[in-house]
Amino acid sequence: MPGPRIITFDIETRNQFSDVGSSDPAALDISLVGVHDSGTGEYTSYLLEELPLLWKLIEETDILVGYNSDHFDIPLLNKYYPGDLTRIKSIDIMKEIQAVLGRRLRLDAVAEGTLGANKSGNGLEALKWWKDGEIEKIRTYCLKDVELTRKLFDYAMANGKLKYKELGKTKEVALDTSRWLAVTETGALTQTLGF
């Protein structure tokens, strides 16, 4: 029997909090959503105008995985989604780390410590690329973050921990991943789109 279908995702925006005068992620506008689908092994991305293509995939997933996703990505994507994404199980790797360490860690620090890899850019660069119409640069950057997040999830599942770089040293954080793959009987379908 196959495991749960997991969507690992990340969002880039067209603006930043200072542009909208709010710290609410839902006040921002999406430029692109990057996705990895464990069911197919494929990486795909969706511009704002293409989000209806993402909804069917979302409806068929069991678990959403992201980095700072419960605080940022899910509330922002929920602004556009016709159902309620909070009804789908989510694993926010940053939140899991914060629950153990008592503080947040940047994706870059965890990716470097665990995978020996770094992000390919930052959110401010992605905003500039959006303003300059360089969509492919945003797509490449966003999907790299999705790939790092997926690999961190896989590493944590296999090892029960993640590593992070801090002040030139590599440290570890133990994570209880025993409940991460548990899916409720109802699954993810929110019954909003009539599939």
PDB file of C-alpha atoms in Angstrom:
ATOM      1  CA  MET A   1       0.000   0.000   0.000  1.00  0.00           C
ATOM      2  CA  PRO A   2       1.493   3.351  -0.997  1.00  0.00           C
ATOM      3  CA  GLY A   3       2.151   5.970   1.654  1.00  0.00           C
ATOM      4  CA  PRO A   4       0.265   9.233   1.938  1.00  0.00           C
ATOM      5  CA  ARG A   5       0.433  11.665  -0.952  1.00  0.00           C
ATOM      6  CA  ILE A   6       2.611  14.564   0.137  1.00  0.00           C
ATOM      7  CA  ILE A   7       2.751  17.969  -1.500  1.00  0.00           C
ATOM      8  CA  THR A   8       5.851  19.966  -0.560  1.00  0.00           C
ATOM      9  CA  PHE A   9       5.402  23.602  -1.528  1.00  0.00           C
ATOM     10  CA  ASP A  10       6.728  27.142  -1.302  1.00  0.00           C
ATOM     11  CA  ILE A  11       5.316  30.513  -2.339  1.00  0.00           C
ATOM     12  CA  GLU A  12       6.925  33.630  -3.749  1.00  0.00           C
ATOM     13  CA  THR A  13       5.076  36.937  -3.643  1.00  0.00           C
ATOM     14  CA  ARG A  14       4.676  40.023  -5.814  1.00  0.00           C
ATOM     15  CA  ASN A  15       5.085  42.360  -2.861  1.00  0.00           C
ATOM     16  CA  GLN A  16       6.320  42.510   0.720  1.00  0.00           C
ATOM     17  CA  PHE A  17       4.760  43.476   4.039  1.00  0.00           C
ATOM     18  CA  SER A  18       6.053  47.053   3.837  1.00  0.00           C
ATOM     19  CA  ASP A  19       4.272  47.450   0.481  1.00  0.00           C
ATOM     20  CA  VAL A  20       0.874  46.478   1.901  1.00  0.00           C
ATOM     21  CA  GLY A  21       1.187  48.038   5.377  1.00  0.00           C
ATOM     22  CA  SER A  22       0.332  44.792   7.124  1.00  0.00           C
ATOM     23  CA  SER A  23       2.061  41.797   8.706  1.00  0.00           C
ATOM     24  CA  ASP A  24      -0.762  39.483   7.619  1.00  0.00           C
ATOM     25  CA  PRO A  25       0.508  37.084   4.918  1.00  0.00           C
ATOM     26  CA  ALA A  26      -2.951  37.114   3.306  1.00  0.00           C
ATOM     27  CA  ALA A  27      -2.452  40.810   2.524  1.00  0.00           C
ATOM     28  CA  LEU A  28       0.284  39.877   0.038  1.00  0.00           C
ATOM     29  CA  ASP A  29      -0.153  38.715  -3.559  1.00  0.00           C
ATOM     30  CA  ILE A  30       1.254  35.472  -4.939  1.00  0.00           C
ATOM     31  CA  SER A  31       3.634  35.553  -7.875  1.00  0.00           C
ATOM     32  CA  LEU A  32       4.349  31.812  -8.017  1.00  0.00           C
ATOM     33  CA  VAL A  33       3.763  28.571  -6.095  1.00  0.00           C
ATOM     34  CA  GLY A  34       6.359  25.805  -6.424  1.00  0.00           C
ATOM     35  CA  VAL A  35       5.283  22.218  -5.717  1.00  0.00           C
ATOM     36  CA  HIS A  36       6.723  18.713  -5.414  1.00  0.00           C
ATOM     37  CA  ASP A  37       4.198  15.872  -5.648  1.00  0.00           C
ATOM     38  CA  SER A  38       5.259  12.637  -3.935  1.00  0.00           C
ATOM     39  CA  GLY A  39       2.666  10.792  -6.011  1.00  0.00           C
ATOM     40  CA  THR A  40       4.420  11.541  -9.305  1.00  0.00           C
ATOM     41  CA  GLY A  41       7.867  12.697  -8.129  1.00  0.00           C
ATOM     42  CA  GLU A  42       7.421  15.802 -10.289  1.00  0.00           C
ATOM     43  CA  TYR A  43       8.213  19.428  -9.568  1.00  0.00           C
ATOM     44  CA  THR A  44       5.728  21.922 -10.994  1.00  0.00           C
ATOM     45  CA  SER A  45       4.995  25.606 -10.524  1.00  0.00           C
ATOM     46  CA  TYR A  46       1.966  27.813 -10.877  1.00  0.00           C
ATOM     47  CA  LEU A  47       1.690  31.529 -11.494  1.00  0.00           C
ATOM     48  CA  LEU A  48      -1.223  33.303  -9.814  1.00  0.00           C
ATOM     49  CA  GLU A  49      -3.326  32.980 -12.964  1.00  0.00           C
ATOM     50  CA  GLU A  50      -2.623  29.205 -13.066  1.00  0.00           C
ATOM     51  CA  LEU A  51      -3.722  28.441  -9.505  1.00  0.00           C
ATOM     52  CA  PRO A  52      -6.950  26.701 -10.617  1.00  0.00           C
ATOM     53  CA  LEU A  53      -4.659  23.976 -12.039  1.00  0.00           C
ATOM     54  CA  LEU A  54      -3.154  23.530  -8.558  1.00  0.00           C
ATOM     55  CA  TRP A  55      -6.477  23.053  -6.777  1.00  0.00           C
ATOM     56  CA  LYS A  56      -7.124  19.539  -8.134  1.00  0.00           C
ATOM     57  CA  LEU A  57      -3.673  18.475  -6.920  1.00  0.00           C
ATOM     58  CA  ILE A  58      -4.348  20.047  -3.518  1.00  0.00           C
ATOM     59  CA  GLU A  59      -7.687  18.216  -3.325  1.00  0.00           C
ATOM     60  CA  GLU A  60      -5.913  14.872  -3.818  1.00  0.00           C
ATOM     61  CA  THR A  61      -3.130  15.356  -1.278  1.00  0.00           C
ATOM     62  CA  ASP A  62      -2.956  13.930   2.235  1.00  0.00           C
ATOM     63  CA  ILE A  63      -0.243  16.141   3.730  1.00  0.00           C
ATOM     64  CA  LEU A  64       1.122  19.599   2.917  1.00  0.00           C
ATOM     65  CA  VAL A  65       4.804  20.117   3.787  1.00  0.00           C
ATOM     66  CA  GLY A  66       6.521  23.487   3.904  1.00  0.00           C
ATOM     67  CA  TYR A  67       8.977  25.684   5.753  1.00  0.00           C
ATOM     68  CA  ASN A  68       7.227  28.437   7.735  1.00  0.00           C
ATOM     69  CA  SER A  69       4.141  27.273   5.860  1.00  0.00           C
ATOM     70  CA  ASP A  70       1.612  27.285   8.714  1.00  0.00           C
ATOM     71  CA  HIS A  71       2.408  30.931   9.463  1.00  0.00           C
ATOM     72  CA  PHE A  72       3.002  32.214   5.935  1.00  0.00           C
ATOM     73  CA  ASP A  73       2.294  30.004   2.924  1.00  0.00           C
ATOM     74  CA  ILE A  74      -0.981  28.361   3.965  1.00  0.00           C
ATOM     75  CA  PRO A  75      -2.751  31.593   5.067  1.00  0.00           C
ATOM     76  CA  LEU A  76      -1.620  33.281   1.844  1.00  0.00           C
ATOM     77  CA  LEU A  77      -2.656  30.411  -0.435  1.00  0.00           C
ATOM     78  CA  ASN A  78      -5.926  30.042   1.478  1.00  0.00           C
ATOM     79  CA  LYS A  79      -6.833  33.567   0.318  1.00  0.00           C
ATOM     80  CA  TYR A  80      -7.146  32.184  -3.215  1.00  0.00           C
ATOM     81  CA  TYR A  81      -8.274  28.608  -2.530  1.00  0.00           C
ATOM     82  CA  PRO A  82     -12.056  28.032  -2.761  1.00  0.00           C
ATOM     83  CA  GLY A  83     -11.959  25.582   0.183  1.00  0.00           C
ATOM     84  CA  ASP A  84     -10.077  25.647   3.473  1.00  0.00           C
ATOM     85  CA  LEU A  85      -6.449  24.504   3.383  1.00  0.00           C
ATOM     86  CA  THR A  86      -6.304  24.360   7.174  1.00  0.00           C
ATOM     87  CA  ARG A  87      -8.430  21.206   6.956  1.00  0.00           C
ATOM     88  CA  ILE A  88      -5.534  19.407   5.236  1.00  0.00           C
ATOM     89  CA  LYS A  89      -2.831  18.024   7.519  1.00  0.00           C
ATOM     90  CA  SER A  90       0.328  20.121   7.365  1.00  0.00           C
ATOM     91  CA  ILE A  91       3.900  19.669   8.505  1.00  0.00           C
ATOM     92  CA  ASP A  92       5.701  22.979   8.928  1.00  0.00           C
ATOM     93  CA  ILE A  93       9.362  22.040   9.376  1.00  0.00           C
ATOM     94  CA  MET A  94      10.281  25.451  10.804  1.00  0.00           C
ATOM     95  CA  LYS A  95       7.485  25.149  13.369  1.00  0.00           C
ATOM     96  CA  GLU A  96       8.635  21.633  14.314  1.00  0.00           C
ATOM     97  CA  ILE A  97      12.169  22.915  14.905  1.00  0.00           C
ATOM     98  CA  GLN A  98      10.890  25.937  16.846  1.00  0.00           C
ATOM     99  CA  ALA A  99       8.833  23.665  19.124  1.00  0.00           C
ATOM    100  CA  VAL A 100      12.057  21.920  20.179  1.00  0.00           C
ATOM    101  CA  LEU A 101      14.576  24.792  20.151  1.00  0.00           C
ATOM    102  CA  GLY A 102      12.247  27.582  21.235  1.00  0.00           C
ATOM    103  CA  ARG A 103      13.290  29.734  18.280  1.00  0.00           C
ATOM    104  CA  ARG A 104      13.026  29.856  14.521  1.00  0.00           C
ATOM    105  CA  LEU A 105      15.830  28.884  12.155  1.00  0.00           C
ATOM    106  CA  ARG A 106      16.290  30.067   8.584  1.00  0.00           C
ATOM    107  CA  LEU A 107      15.832  27.450   5.869  1.00  0.00           C
ATOM    108  CA  ASP A 108      19.349  28.215   4.666  1.00  0.00           C
ATOM    109  CA  ALA A 109      20.898  27.347   8.048  1.00  0.00           C
ATOM    110  CA  VAL A 110      19.069  24.010   8.222  1.00  0.00           C
ATOM    111  CA  ALA A 111      19.732  23.111   4.582  1.00  0.00           C
ATOM    112  CA  GLU A 112      23.429  23.893   4.971  1.00  0.00           C
ATOM    113  CA  GLY A 113      23.753  21.921   8.201  1.00  0.00           C
ATOM    114  CA  THR A 114      21.712  18.912   7.076  1.00  0.00           C
ATOM    115  CA  LEU A 115      22.292  18.725   3.332  1.00  0.00           C
ATOM    116  CA  GLY A 116      25.437  20.774   2.772  1.00  0.00           C
ATOM    117  CA  ALA A 117      23.356  22.880   0.371  1.00  0.00           C
ATOM    118  CA  ASN A 118      22.261  26.496   0.293  1.00  0.00           C
ATOM    119  CA  LYS A 119      19.316  28.459  -1.029  1.00  0.00           C
ATOM    120  CA  SER A 120      19.870  29.887  -4.491  1.00  0.00           C
ATOM    121  CA  GLY A 121      18.711  33.386  -3.581  1.00  0.00           C
ATOM    122  CA  ASN A 122      16.385  35.240  -1.226  1.00  0.00           C
ATOM    123  CA  GLY A 123      12.896  36.664  -1.156  1.00  0.00           C
ATOM    124  CA  LEU A 124      14.017  40.227  -1.886  1.00  0.00           C
ATOM    125  CA  GLU A 125      15.760  39.042  -5.043  1.00  0.00           C
ATOM    126  CA  ALA A 126      12.572  37.223  -6.046  1.00  0.00           C
ATOM    127  CA  LEU A 127      10.620  40.481  -5.626  1.00  0.00           C
ATOM    128  CA  LYS A 128      13.089  42.281  -7.892  1.00  0.00           C
ATOM    129  CA  TRP A 129      12.857  39.481 -10.462  1.00  0.00           C
ATOM    130  CA  TRP A 130       9.067  39.833 -10.399  1.00  0.00           C
ATOM    131  CA  LYS A 131       9.275  43.583 -10.985  1.00  0.00           C
ATOM    132  CA  ASP A 132      11.744  42.941 -13.821  1.00  0.00           C
ATOM    133  CA  GLY A 133       9.540  40.258 -15.385  1.00  0.00           C
ATOM    134  CA  GLU A 134      12.139  37.513 -14.833  1.00  0.00           C
ATOM    135  CA  ILE A 135       9.676  34.718 -14.120  1.00  0.00           C
ATOM    136  CA  GLU A 136      12.105  31.877 -14.883  1.00  0.00           C
ATOM    137  CA  LYS A 137      14.498  33.138 -12.202  1.00  0.00           C
ATOM    138  CA  ILE A 138      11.630  33.131  -9.680  1.00  0.00           C
ATOM    139  CA  ARG A 139      10.585  29.638 -10.796  1.00  0.00           C
ATOM    140  CA  THR A 140      14.146  28.270 -10.437  1.00  0.00           C
ATOM    141  CA  TYR A 141      14.602  29.892  -7.017  1.00  0.00           C
ATOM    142  CA  CYS A 142      11.222  28.758  -5.677  1.00  0.00           C
ATOM    143  CA  LEU A 143      11.605  25.156  -6.881  1.00  0.00           C
ATOM    144  CA  LYS A 144      15.081  25.003  -5.320  1.00  0.00           C
ATOM    145  CA  ASP A 145      13.500  25.937  -1.963  1.00  0.00           C
ATOM    146  CA  VAL A 146      10.856  23.246  -2.510  1.00  0.00           C
ATOM    147  CA  GLU A 147      13.599  20.716  -3.251  1.00  0.00           C
ATOM    148  CA  LEU A 148      15.527  21.671  -0.091  1.00  0.00           C
ATOM    149  CA  THR A 149      12.352  21.452   1.998  1.00  0.00           C
ATOM    150  CA  ARG A 150      11.460  18.035   0.557  1.00  0.00           C
ATOM    151  CA  LYS A 151      14.980  16.722   1.228  1.00  0.00           C
ATOM    152  CA  LEU A 152      14.853  18.042   4.810  1.00  0.00           C
ATOM    153  CA  PHE A 153      11.516  16.299   5.318  1.00  0.00           C
ATOM    154  CA  ASP A 154      12.919  13.033   3.952  1.00  0.00           C
ATOM    155  CA  TYR A 155      16.060  13.353   6.106  1.00  0.00           C
ATOM    156  CA  ALA A 156      14.038  14.046   9.249  1.00  0.00           C
ATOM    157  CA  MET A 157      11.773  11.065   8.534  1.00  0.00           C
ATOM    158  CA  ALA A 158      14.786   8.770   8.065  1.00  0.00           C
ATOM    159  CA  ASN A 159      16.897  10.092  10.966  1.00  0.00           C
ATOM    160  CA  GLY A 160      14.551  11.701  13.519  1.00  0.00           C
ATOM    161  CA  LYS A 161      16.614  14.873  13.484  1.00  0.00           C
ATOM    162  CA  LEU A 162      17.868  17.766  11.412  1.00  0.00           C
ATOM    163  CA  LYS A 163      21.151  19.652  11.593  1.00  0.00           C
ATOM    164  CA  TYR A 164      21.778  23.356  11.311  1.00  0.00           C
ATOM    165  CA  LYS A 165      24.720  25.700  10.965  1.00  0.00           C
ATOM    166  CA  GLU A 166      25.161  28.356  13.621  1.00  0.00           C
ATOM    167  CA  LEU A 167      28.210  30.509  14.210  1.00  0.00           C
ATOM    168  CA  GLY A 168      30.301  28.182  12.072  1.00  0.00           C
ATOM    169  CA  LYS A 169      29.308  25.053  13.989  1.00  0.00           C
ATOM    170  CA  THR A 170      26.936  22.262  12.997  1.00  0.00           C
ATOM    171  CA  LYS A 171      24.336  21.442  15.629  1.00  0.00           C
ATOM    172  CA  GLU A 172      21.485  18.932  15.762  1.00  0.00           C
ATOM    173  CA  VAL A 173      17.836  19.155  16.701  1.00  0.00           C
ATOM    174  CA  ALA A 174      15.956  15.931  17.464  1.00  0.00           C
ATOM    175  CA  LEU A 175      12.438  15.786  16.008  1.00  0.00           C
ATOM    176  CA  ASP A 176       9.598  13.413  16.799  1.00  0.00           C
ATOM    177  CA  THR A 177       8.467  12.470  13.307  1.00  0.00           C
ATOM    178  CA  SER A 178       6.353   9.510  14.443  1.00  0.00           C
ATOM    179  CA  ARG A 179       3.074  11.339  13.776  1.00  0.00           C
ATOM    180  CA  TRP A 180       4.110  13.115  10.584  1.00  0.00           C
ATOM    181  CA  LEU A 181       2.732  10.511   8.190  1.00  0.00           C
ATOM    182  CA  ALA A 182      -0.422   9.698  10.148  1.00  0.00           C
ATOM    183  CA  VAL A 183      -3.433  10.648   8.062  1.00  0.00           C
ATOM    184  CA  THR A 184      -7.021  10.856   9.273  1.00  0.00           C
ATOM    185  CA  GLU A 185      -9.723   8.666   7.773  1.00  0.00           C
ATOM    186  CA  THR A 186     -11.346  11.599   6.021  1.00  0.00           C
ATOM    187  CA  GLY A 187      -8.228  12.398   4.003  1.00  0.00           C
ATOM    188  CA  ALA A 188      -7.677  15.739   2.366  1.00  0.00           C
ATOM    189  CA  LEU A 189     -10.653  16.239   0.124  1.00  0.00           C
ATOM    190  CA  THR A 190     -12.504  19.328   1.253  1.00  0.00           C
ATOM    191  CA  GLN A 191     -15.515  18.667  -0.981  1.00  0.00           C
ATOM    192  CA  THR A 192     -15.366  22.148  -2.454  1.00  0.00           C
ATOM    193  CA  LEU A 193     -14.755  21.486  -6.107  1.00  0.00           C
ATOM    194  CA  GLY A 194     -16.984  18.535  -6.884  1.00  0.00           C
ATOM    195  CA  PHE A 195     -14.287  16.167  -8.198  1.00  0.00           C
TER     196      PHE A 195
END
